PDB file of N, CA, C and O in Angstrom:
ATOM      1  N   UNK A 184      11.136  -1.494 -85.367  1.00  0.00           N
ATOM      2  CA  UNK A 184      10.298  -0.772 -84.437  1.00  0.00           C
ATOM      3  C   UNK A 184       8.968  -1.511 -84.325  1.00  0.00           C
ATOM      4  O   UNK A 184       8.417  -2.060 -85.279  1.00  0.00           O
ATOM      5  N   UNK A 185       8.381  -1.471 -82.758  1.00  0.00           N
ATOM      6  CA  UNK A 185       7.162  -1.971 -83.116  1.00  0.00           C
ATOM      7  C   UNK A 185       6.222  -1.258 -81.903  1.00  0.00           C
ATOM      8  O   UNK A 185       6.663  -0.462 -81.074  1.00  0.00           O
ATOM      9  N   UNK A 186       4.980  -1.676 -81.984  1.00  0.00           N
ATOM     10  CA  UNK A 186       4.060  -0.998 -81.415  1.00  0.00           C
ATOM     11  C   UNK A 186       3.710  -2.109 -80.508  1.00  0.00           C
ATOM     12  O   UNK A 186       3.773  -3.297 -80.824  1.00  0.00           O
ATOM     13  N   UNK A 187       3.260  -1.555 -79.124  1.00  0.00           N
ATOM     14  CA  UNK A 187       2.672  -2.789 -78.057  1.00  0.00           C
ATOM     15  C   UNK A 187       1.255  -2.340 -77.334  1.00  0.00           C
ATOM     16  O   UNK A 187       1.211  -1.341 -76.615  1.00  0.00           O
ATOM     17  N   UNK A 188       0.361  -2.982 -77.533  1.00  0.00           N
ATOM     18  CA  UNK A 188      -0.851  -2.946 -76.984  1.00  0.00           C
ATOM     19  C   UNK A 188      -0.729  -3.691 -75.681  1.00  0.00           C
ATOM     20  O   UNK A 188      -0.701  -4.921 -75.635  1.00  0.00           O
ATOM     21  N   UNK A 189      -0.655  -2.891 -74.594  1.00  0.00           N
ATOM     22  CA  UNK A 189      -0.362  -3.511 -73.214  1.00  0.00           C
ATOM     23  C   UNK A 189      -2.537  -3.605 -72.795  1.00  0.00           C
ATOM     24  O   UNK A 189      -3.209  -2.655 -72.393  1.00  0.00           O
ATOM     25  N   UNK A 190      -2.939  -4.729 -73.025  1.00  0.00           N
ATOM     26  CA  UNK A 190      -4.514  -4.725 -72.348  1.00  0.00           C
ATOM     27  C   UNK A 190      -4.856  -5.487 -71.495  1.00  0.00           C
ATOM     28  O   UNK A 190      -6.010  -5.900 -71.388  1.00  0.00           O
ATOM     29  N   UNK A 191      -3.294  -6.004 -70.263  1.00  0.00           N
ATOM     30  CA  UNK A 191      -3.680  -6.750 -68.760  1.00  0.00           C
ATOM     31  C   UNK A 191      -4.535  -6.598 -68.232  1.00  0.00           C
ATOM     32  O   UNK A 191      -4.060  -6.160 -67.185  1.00  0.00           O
ATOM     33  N   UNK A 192      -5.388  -6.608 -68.122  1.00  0.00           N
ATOM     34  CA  UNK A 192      -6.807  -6.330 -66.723  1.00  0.00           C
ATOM     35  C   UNK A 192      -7.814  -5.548 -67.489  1.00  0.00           C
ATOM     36  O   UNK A 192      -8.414  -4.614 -66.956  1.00  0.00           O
ATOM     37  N   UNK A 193      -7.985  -5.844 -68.524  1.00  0.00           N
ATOM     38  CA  UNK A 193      -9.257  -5.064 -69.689  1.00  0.00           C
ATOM     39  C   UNK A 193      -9.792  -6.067 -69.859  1.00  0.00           C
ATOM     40  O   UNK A 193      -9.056  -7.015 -70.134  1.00  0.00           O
ATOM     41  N   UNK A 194     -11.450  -6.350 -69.767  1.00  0.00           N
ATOM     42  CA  UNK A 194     -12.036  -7.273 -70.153  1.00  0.00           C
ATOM     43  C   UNK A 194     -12.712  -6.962 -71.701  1.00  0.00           C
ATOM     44  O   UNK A 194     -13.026  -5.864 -72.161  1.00  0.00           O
ATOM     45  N   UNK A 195     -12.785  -7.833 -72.115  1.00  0.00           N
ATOM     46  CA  UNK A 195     -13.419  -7.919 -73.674  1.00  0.00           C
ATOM     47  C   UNK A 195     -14.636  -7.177 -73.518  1.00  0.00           C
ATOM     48  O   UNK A 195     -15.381  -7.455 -72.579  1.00  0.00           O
ATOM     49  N   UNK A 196     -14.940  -6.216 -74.371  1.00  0.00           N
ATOM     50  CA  UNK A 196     -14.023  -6.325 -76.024  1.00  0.00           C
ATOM     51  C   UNK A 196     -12.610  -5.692 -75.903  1.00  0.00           C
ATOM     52  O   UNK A 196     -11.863  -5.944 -76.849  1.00  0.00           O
ATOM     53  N   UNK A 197     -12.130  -4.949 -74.954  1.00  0.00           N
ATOM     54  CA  UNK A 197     -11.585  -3.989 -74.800  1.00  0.00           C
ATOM     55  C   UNK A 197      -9.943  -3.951 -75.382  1.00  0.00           C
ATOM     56  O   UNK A 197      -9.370  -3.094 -76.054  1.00  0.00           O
ATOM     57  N   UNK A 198      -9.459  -5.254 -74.824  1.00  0.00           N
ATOM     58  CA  UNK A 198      -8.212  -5.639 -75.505  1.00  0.00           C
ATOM     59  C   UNK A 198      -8.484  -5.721 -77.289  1.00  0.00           C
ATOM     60  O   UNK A 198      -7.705  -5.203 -78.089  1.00  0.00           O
ATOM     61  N   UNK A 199      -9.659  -6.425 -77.664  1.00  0.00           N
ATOM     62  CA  UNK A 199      -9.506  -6.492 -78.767  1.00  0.00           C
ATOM     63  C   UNK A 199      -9.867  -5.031 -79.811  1.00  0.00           C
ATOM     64  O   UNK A 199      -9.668  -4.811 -81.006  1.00  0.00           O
ATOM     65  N   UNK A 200     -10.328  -4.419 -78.978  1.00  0.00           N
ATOM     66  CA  UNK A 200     -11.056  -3.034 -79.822  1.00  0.00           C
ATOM     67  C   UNK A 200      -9.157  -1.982 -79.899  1.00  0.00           C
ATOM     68  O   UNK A 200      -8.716  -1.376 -80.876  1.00  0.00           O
ATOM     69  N   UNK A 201      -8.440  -2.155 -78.407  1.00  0.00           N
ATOM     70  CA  UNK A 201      -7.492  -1.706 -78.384  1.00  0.00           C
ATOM     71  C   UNK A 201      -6.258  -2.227 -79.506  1.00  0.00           C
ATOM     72  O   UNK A 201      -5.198  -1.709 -79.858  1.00  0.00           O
ATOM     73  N   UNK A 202      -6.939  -3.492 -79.868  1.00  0.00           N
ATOM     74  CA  UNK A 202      -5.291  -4.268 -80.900  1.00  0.00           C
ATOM     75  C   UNK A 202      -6.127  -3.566 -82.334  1.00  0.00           C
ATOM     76  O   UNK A 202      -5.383  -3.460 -83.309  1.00  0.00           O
ATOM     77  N   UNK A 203      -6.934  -3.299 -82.450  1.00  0.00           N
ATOM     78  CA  UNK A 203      -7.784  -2.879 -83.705  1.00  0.00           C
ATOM     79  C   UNK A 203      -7.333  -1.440 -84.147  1.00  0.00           C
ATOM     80  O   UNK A 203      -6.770  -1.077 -85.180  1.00  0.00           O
ATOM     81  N   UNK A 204      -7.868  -0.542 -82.746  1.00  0.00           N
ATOM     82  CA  UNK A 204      -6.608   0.788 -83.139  1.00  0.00           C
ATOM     83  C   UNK A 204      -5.591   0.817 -83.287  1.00  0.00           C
ATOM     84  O   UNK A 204      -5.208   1.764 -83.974  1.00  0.00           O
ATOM     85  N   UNK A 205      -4.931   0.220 -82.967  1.00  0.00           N
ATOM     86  CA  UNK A 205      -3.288  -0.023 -83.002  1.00  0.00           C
ATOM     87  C   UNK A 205      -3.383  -0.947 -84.541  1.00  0.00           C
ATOM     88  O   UNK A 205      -2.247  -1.188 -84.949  1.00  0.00           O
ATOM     89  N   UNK A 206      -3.887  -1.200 -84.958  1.00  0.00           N
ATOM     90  CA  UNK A 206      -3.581  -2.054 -86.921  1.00  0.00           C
ATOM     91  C   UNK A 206      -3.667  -0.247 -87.770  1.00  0.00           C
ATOM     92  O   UNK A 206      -2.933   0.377 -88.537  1.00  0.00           O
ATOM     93  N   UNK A 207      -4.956   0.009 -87.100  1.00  0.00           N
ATOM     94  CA  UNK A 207      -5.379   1.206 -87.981  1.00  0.00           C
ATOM     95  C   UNK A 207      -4.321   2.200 -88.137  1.00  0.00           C
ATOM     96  O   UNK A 207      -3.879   2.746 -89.147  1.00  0.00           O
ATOM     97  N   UNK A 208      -3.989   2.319 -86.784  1.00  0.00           N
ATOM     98  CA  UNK A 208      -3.025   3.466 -86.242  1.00  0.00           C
ATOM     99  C   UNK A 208      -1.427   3.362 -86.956  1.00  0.00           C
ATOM    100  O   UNK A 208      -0.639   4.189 -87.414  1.00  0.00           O
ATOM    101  N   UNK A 209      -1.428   2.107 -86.804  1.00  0.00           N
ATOM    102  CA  UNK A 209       0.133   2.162 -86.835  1.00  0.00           C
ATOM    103  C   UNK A 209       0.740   1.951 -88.019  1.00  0.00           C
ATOM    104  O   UNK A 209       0.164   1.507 -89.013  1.00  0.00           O
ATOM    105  N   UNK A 210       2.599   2.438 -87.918  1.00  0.00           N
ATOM    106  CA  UNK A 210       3.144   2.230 -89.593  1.00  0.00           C
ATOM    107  C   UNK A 210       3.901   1.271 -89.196  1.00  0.00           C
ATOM    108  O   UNK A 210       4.718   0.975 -90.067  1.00  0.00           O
ATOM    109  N   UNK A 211       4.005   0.509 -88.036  1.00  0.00           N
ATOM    110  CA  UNK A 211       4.612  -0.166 -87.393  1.00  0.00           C
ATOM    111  C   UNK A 211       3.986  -1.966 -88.070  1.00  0.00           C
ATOM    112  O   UNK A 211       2.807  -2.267 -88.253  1.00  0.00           O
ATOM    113  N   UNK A 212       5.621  -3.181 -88.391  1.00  0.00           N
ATOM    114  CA  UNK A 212       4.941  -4.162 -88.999  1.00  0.00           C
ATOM    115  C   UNK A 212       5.091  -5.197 -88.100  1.00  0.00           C
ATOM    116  O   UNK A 212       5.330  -6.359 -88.429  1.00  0.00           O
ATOM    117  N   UNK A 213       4.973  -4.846 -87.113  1.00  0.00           N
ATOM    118  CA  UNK A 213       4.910  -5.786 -85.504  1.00  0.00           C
ATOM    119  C   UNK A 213       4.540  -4.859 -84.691  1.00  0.00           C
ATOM    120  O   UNK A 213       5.053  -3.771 -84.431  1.00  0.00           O
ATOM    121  N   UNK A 214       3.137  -5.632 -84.114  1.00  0.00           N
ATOM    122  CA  UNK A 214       2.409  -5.293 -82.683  1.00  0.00           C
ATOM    123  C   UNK A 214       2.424  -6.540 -81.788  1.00  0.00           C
ATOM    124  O   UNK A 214       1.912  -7.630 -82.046  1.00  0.00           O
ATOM    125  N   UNK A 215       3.029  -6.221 -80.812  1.00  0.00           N
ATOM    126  CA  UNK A 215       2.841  -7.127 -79.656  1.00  0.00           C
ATOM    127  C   UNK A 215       1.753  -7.012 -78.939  1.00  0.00           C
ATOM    128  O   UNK A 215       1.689  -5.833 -78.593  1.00  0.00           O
ATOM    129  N   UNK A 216       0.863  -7.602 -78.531  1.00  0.00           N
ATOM    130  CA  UNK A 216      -0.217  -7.403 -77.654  1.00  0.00           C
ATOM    131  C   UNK A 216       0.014  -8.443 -76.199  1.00  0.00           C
ATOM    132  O   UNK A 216       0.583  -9.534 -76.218  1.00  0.00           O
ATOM    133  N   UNK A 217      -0.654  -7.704 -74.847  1.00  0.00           N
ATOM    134  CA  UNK A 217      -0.225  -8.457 -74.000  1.00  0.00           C
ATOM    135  C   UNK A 217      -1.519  -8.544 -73.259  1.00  0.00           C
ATOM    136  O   UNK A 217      -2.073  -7.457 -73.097  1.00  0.00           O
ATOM    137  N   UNK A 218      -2.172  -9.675 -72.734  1.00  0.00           N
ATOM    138  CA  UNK A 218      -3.319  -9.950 -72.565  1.00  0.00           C
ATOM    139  C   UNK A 218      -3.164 -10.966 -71.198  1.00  0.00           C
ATOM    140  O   UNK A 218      -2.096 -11.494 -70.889  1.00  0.00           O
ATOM    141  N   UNK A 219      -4.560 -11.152 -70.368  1.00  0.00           N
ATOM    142  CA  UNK A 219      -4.406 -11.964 -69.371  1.00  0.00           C
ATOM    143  C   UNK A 219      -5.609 -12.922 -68.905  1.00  0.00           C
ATOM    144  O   UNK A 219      -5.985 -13.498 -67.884  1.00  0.00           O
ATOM    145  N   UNK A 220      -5.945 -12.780 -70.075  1.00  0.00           N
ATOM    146  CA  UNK A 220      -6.885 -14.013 -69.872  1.00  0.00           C
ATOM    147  C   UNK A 220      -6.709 -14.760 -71.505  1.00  0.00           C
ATOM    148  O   UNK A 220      -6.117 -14.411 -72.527  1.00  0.00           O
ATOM    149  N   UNK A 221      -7.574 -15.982 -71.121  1.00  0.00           N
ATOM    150  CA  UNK A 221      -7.310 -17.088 -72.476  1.00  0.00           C
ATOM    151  C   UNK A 221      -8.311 -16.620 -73.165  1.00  0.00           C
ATOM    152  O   UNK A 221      -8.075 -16.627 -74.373  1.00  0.00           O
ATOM    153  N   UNK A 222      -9.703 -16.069 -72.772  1.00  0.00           N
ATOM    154  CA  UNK A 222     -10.450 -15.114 -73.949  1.00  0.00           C
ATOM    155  C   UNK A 222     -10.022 -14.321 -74.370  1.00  0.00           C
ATOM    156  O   UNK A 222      -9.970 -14.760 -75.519  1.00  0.00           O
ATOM    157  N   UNK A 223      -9.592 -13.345 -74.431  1.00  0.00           N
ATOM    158  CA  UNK A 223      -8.722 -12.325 -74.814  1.00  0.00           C
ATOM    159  C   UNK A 223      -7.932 -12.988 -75.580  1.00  0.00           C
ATOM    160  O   UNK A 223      -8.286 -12.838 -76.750  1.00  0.00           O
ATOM    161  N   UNK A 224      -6.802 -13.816 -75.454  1.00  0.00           N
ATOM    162  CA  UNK A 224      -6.183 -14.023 -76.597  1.00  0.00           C
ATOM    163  C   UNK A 224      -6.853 -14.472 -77.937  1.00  0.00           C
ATOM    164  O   UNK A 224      -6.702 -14.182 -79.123  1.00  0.00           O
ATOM    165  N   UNK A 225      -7.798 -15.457 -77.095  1.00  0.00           N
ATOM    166  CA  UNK A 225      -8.565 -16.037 -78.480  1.00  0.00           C
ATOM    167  C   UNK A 225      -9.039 -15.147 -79.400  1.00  0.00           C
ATOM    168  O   UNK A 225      -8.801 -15.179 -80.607  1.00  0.00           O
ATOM    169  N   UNK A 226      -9.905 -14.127 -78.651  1.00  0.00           N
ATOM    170  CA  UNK A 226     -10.507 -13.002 -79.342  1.00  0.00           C
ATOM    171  C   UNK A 226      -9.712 -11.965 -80.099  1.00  0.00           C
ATOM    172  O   UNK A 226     -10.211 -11.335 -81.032  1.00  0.00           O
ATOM    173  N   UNK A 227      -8.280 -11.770 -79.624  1.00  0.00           N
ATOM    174  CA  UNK A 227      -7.644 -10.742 -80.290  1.00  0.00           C
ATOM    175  C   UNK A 227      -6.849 -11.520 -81.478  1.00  0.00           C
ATOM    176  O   UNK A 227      -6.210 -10.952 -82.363  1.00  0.00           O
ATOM    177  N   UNK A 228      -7.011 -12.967 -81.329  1.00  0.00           N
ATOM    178  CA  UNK A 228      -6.027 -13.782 -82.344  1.00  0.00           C
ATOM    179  C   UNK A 228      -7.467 -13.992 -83.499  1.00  0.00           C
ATOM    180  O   UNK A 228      -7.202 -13.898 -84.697  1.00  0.00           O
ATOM    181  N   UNK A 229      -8.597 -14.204 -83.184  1.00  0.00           N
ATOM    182  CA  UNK A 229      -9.527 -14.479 -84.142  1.00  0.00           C
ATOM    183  C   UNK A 229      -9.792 -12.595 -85.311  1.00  0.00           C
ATOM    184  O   UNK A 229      -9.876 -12.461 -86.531  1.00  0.00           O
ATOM    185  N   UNK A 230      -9.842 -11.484 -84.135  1.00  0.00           N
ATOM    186  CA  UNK A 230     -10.419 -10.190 -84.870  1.00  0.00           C
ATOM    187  C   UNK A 230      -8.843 -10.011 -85.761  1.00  0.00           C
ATOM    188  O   UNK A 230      -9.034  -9.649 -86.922  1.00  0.00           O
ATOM    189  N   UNK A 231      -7.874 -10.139 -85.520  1.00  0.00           N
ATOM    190  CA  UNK A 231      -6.837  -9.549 -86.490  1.00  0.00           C
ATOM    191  C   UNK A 231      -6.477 -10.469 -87.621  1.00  0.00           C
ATOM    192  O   UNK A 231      -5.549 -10.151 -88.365  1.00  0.00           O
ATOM    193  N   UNK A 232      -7.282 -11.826 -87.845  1.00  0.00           N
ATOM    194  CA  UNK A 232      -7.026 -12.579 -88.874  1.00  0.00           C
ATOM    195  C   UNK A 232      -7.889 -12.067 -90.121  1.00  0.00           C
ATOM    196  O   UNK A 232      -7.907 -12.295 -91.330  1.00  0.00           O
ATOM    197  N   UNK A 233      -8.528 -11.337 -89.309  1.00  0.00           N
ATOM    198  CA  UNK A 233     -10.250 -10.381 -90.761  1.00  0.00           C
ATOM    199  C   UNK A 233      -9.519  -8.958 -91.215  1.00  0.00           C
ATOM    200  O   UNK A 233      -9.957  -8.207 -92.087  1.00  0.00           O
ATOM    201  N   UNK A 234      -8.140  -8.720 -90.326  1.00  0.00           N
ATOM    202  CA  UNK A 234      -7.272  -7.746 -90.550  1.00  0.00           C
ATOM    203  C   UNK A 234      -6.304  -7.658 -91.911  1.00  0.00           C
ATOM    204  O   UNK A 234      -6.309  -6.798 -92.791  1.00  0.00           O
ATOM    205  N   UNK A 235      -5.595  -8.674 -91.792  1.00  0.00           N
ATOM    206  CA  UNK A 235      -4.488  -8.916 -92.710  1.00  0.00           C
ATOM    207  C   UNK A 235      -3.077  -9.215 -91.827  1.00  0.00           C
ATOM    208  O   UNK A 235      -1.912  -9.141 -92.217  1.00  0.00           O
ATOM    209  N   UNK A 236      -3.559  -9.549 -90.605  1.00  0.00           N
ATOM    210  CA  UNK A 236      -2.194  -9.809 -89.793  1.00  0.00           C
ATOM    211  C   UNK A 236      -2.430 -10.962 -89.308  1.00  0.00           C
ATOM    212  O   UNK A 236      -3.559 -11.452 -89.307  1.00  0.00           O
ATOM    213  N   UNK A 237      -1.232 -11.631 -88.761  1.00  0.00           N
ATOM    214  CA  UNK A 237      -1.290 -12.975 -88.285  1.00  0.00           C
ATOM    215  C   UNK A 237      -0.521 -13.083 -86.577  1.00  0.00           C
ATOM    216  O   UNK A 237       0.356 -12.284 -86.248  1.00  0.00           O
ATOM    217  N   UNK A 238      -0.848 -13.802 -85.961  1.00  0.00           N
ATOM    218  CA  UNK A 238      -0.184 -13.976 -84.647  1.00  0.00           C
ATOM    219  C   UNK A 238       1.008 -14.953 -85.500  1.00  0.00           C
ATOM    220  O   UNK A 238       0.823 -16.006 -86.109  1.00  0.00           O
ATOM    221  N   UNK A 239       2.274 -14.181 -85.294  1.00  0.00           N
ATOM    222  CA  UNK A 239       3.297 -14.883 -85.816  1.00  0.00           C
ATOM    223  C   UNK A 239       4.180 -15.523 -84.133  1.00  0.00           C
ATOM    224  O   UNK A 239       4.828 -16.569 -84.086  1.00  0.00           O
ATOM    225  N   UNK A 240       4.023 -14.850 -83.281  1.00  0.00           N
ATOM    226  CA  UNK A 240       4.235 -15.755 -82.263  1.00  0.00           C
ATOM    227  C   UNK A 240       3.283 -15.602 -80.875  1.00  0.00           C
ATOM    228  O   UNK A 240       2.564 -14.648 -80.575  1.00  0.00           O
ATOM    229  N   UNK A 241       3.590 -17.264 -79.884  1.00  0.00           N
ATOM    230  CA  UNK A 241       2.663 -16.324 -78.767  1.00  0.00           C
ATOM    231  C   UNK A 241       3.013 -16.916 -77.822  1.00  0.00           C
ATOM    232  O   UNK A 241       2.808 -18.120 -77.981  1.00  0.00           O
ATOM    233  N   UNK A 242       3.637 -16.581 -76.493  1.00  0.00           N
ATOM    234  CA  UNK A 242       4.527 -16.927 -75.504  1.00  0.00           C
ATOM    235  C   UNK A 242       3.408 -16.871 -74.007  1.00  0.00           C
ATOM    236  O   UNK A 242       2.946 -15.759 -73.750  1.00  0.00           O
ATOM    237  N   UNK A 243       3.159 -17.609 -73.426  1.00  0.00           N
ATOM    238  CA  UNK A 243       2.465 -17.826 -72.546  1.00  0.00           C
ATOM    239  C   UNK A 243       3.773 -17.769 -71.020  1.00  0.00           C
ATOM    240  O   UNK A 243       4.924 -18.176 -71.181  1.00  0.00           O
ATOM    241  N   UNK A 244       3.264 -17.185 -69.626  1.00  0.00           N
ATOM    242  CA  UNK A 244       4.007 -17.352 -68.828  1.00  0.00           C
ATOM    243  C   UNK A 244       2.713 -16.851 -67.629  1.00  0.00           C
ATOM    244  O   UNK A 244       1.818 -16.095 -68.006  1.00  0.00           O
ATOM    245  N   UNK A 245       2.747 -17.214 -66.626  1.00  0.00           N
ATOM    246  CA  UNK A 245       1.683 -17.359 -65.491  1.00  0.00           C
ATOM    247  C   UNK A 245       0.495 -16.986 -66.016  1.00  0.00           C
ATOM    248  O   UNK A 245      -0.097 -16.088 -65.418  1.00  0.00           O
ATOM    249  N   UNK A 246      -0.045 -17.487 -67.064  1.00  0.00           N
ATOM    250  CA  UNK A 246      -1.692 -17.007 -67.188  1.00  0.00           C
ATOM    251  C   UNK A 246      -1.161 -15.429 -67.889  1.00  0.00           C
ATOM    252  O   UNK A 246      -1.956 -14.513 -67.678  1.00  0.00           O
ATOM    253  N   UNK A 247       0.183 -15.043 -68.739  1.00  0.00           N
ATOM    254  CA  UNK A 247      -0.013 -13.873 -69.340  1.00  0.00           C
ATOM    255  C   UNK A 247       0.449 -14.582 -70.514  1.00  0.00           C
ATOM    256  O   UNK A 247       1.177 -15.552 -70.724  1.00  0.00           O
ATOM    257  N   UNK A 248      -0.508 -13.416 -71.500  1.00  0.00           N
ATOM    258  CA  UNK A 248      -0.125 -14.238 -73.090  1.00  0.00           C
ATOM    259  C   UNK A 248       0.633 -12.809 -73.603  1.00  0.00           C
ATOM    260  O   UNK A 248       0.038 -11.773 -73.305  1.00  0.00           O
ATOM    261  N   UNK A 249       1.997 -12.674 -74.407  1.00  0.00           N
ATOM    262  CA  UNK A 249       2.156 -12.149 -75.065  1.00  0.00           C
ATOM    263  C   UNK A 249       2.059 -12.657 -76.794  1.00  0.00           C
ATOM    264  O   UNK A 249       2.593 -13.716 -77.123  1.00  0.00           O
ATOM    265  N   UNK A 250       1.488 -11.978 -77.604  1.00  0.00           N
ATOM    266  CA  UNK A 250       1.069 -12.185 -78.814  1.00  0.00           C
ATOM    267  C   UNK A 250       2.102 -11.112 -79.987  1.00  0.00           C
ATOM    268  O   UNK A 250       2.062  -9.881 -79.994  1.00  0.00           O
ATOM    269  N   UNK A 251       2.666 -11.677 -80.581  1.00  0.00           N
ATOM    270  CA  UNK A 251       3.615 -11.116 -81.440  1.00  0.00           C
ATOM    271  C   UNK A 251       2.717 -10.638 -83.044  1.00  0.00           C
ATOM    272  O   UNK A 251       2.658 -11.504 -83.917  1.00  0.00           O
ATOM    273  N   UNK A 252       2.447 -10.060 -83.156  1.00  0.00           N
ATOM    274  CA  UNK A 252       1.382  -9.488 -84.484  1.00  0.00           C
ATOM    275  C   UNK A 252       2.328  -9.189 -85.735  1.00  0.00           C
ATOM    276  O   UNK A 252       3.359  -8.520 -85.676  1.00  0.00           O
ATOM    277  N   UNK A 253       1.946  -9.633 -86.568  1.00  0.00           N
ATOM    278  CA  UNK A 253       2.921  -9.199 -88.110  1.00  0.00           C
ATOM    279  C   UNK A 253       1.894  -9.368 -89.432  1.00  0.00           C
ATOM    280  O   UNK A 253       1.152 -10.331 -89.630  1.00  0.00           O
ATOM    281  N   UNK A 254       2.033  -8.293 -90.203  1.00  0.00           N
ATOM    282  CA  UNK A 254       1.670  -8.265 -91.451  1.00  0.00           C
ATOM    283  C   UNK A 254       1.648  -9.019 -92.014  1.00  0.00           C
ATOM    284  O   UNK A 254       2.751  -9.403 -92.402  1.00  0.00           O
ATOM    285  N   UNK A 255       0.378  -9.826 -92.502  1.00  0.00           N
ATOM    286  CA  UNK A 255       0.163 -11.354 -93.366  1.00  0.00           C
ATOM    287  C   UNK A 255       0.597 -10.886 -95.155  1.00  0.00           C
ATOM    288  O   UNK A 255       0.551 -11.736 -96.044  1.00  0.00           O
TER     289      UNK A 255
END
Protein backbone atom coordinates (compact mmCIF):
# COMPACT_ATOMS: atom_id res chain seq x y z
CA UNK A 1 0.00 0.00 0.00
CA UNK A 2 1.14 3.39 -0.50
CA UNK A 3 0.27 6.93 -0.11
CA UNK A 4 0.49 9.64 -3.11
CA UNK A 5 0.97 13.28 -2.71
CA UNK A 6 -0.50 14.50 -6.04
CA UNK A 7 1.12 18.60 -5.84
CA UNK A 8 0.87 19.42 -9.95
CA UNK A 9 0.31 23.13 -10.11
CA UNK A 10 1.29 24.02 -6.29
CA UNK A 11 4.06 26.29 -6.12
CA UNK A 12 6.66 25.96 -3.31
CA UNK A 13 6.61 25.48 -0.45
CA UNK A 14 3.45 23.86 -0.99
CA UNK A 15 4.34 20.51 -2.60
CA UNK A 16 6.96 20.21 -0.13
CA UNK A 17 4.96 21.17 3.12
CA UNK A 18 2.26 18.62 1.45
CA UNK A 19 5.09 15.51 1.14
CA UNK A 20 5.90 16.52 4.93
CA UNK A 21 2.26 15.75 6.07
CA UNK A 22 2.05 12.82 4.31
CA UNK A 23 5.73 11.33 6.26
CA UNK A 24 3.96 12.50 9.50
CA UNK A 25 0.64 11.18 8.56
CA UNK A 26 1.23 8.08 7.14
CA UNK A 27 1.77 4.16 8.15
CA UNK A 28 2.34 3.79 4.64
CA UNK A 29 6.39 2.75 3.55
CA UNK A 30 6.06 4.31 0.05
CA UNK A 31 4.90 7.81 -0.90
CA UNK A 32 4.86 8.74 -4.34
CA UNK A 33 4.88 12.37 -4.87
CA UNK A 34 3.99 13.99 -8.20
CA UNK A 35 5.31 17.38 -8.96
CA UNK A 36 5.72 19.75 -12.07
CA UNK A 37 8.29 21.73 -11.90
CA UNK A 38 12.24 20.93 -11.46
CA UNK A 39 12.08 23.11 -8.12
CA UNK A 40 9.74 21.21 -6.58
CA UNK A 41 11.39 18.13 -7.09
CA UNK A 42 14.59 19.41 -5.90
CA UNK A 43 12.95 20.80 -2.88
CA UNK A 44 10.80 17.83 -1.98
CA UNK A 45 13.94 15.44 -2.69
CA UNK A 46 16.27 17.78 -0.43
CA UNK A 47 13.25 18.30 2.79
CA UNK A 48 12.61 14.37 3.04
CA UNK A 49 16.36 13.46 3.26
CA UNK A 50 16.23 15.53 7.06
CA UNK A 51 13.18 12.98 7.25
CA UNK A 52 14.52 9.52 7.22
CA UNK A 53 13.28 8.74 3.69
CA UNK A 54 14.98 8.57 0.49
CA UNK A 55 13.77 9.18 -3.20
CA UNK A 56 14.24 5.54 -4.09
CA UNK A 57 13.01 6.26 -7.59
CA UNK A 58 12.18 9.21 -9.96
CA UNK A 59 10.64 8.98 -13.43
CA UNK A 60 10.47 12.13 -15.39
CA UNK A 61 7.88 12.40 -18.50
CA UNK A 62 6.84 15.96 -20.17
CA UNK A 63 8.21 18.24 -17.46
CA UNK A 64 6.21 15.81 -14.74
CA UNK A 65 8.37 14.25 -12.07
CA UNK A 66 7.01 11.35 -10.28
CA UNK A 67 9.13 10.66 -7.08
CA UNK A 68 8.88 7.22 -5.45
CA UNK A 69 9.54 7.89 -1.45
CA UNK A 70 10.68 4.91 0.88
CA UNK A 71 11.83 4.56 4.36
CA UNK A 72 15.72 5.03 4.68
Amino acid sequence: MSTTVDARGLSCPQPVLDTLTAIQTTRDNTITVLVDTEASKENVTRAVQGKGWRVSNLEENDGEYSLTLTKS
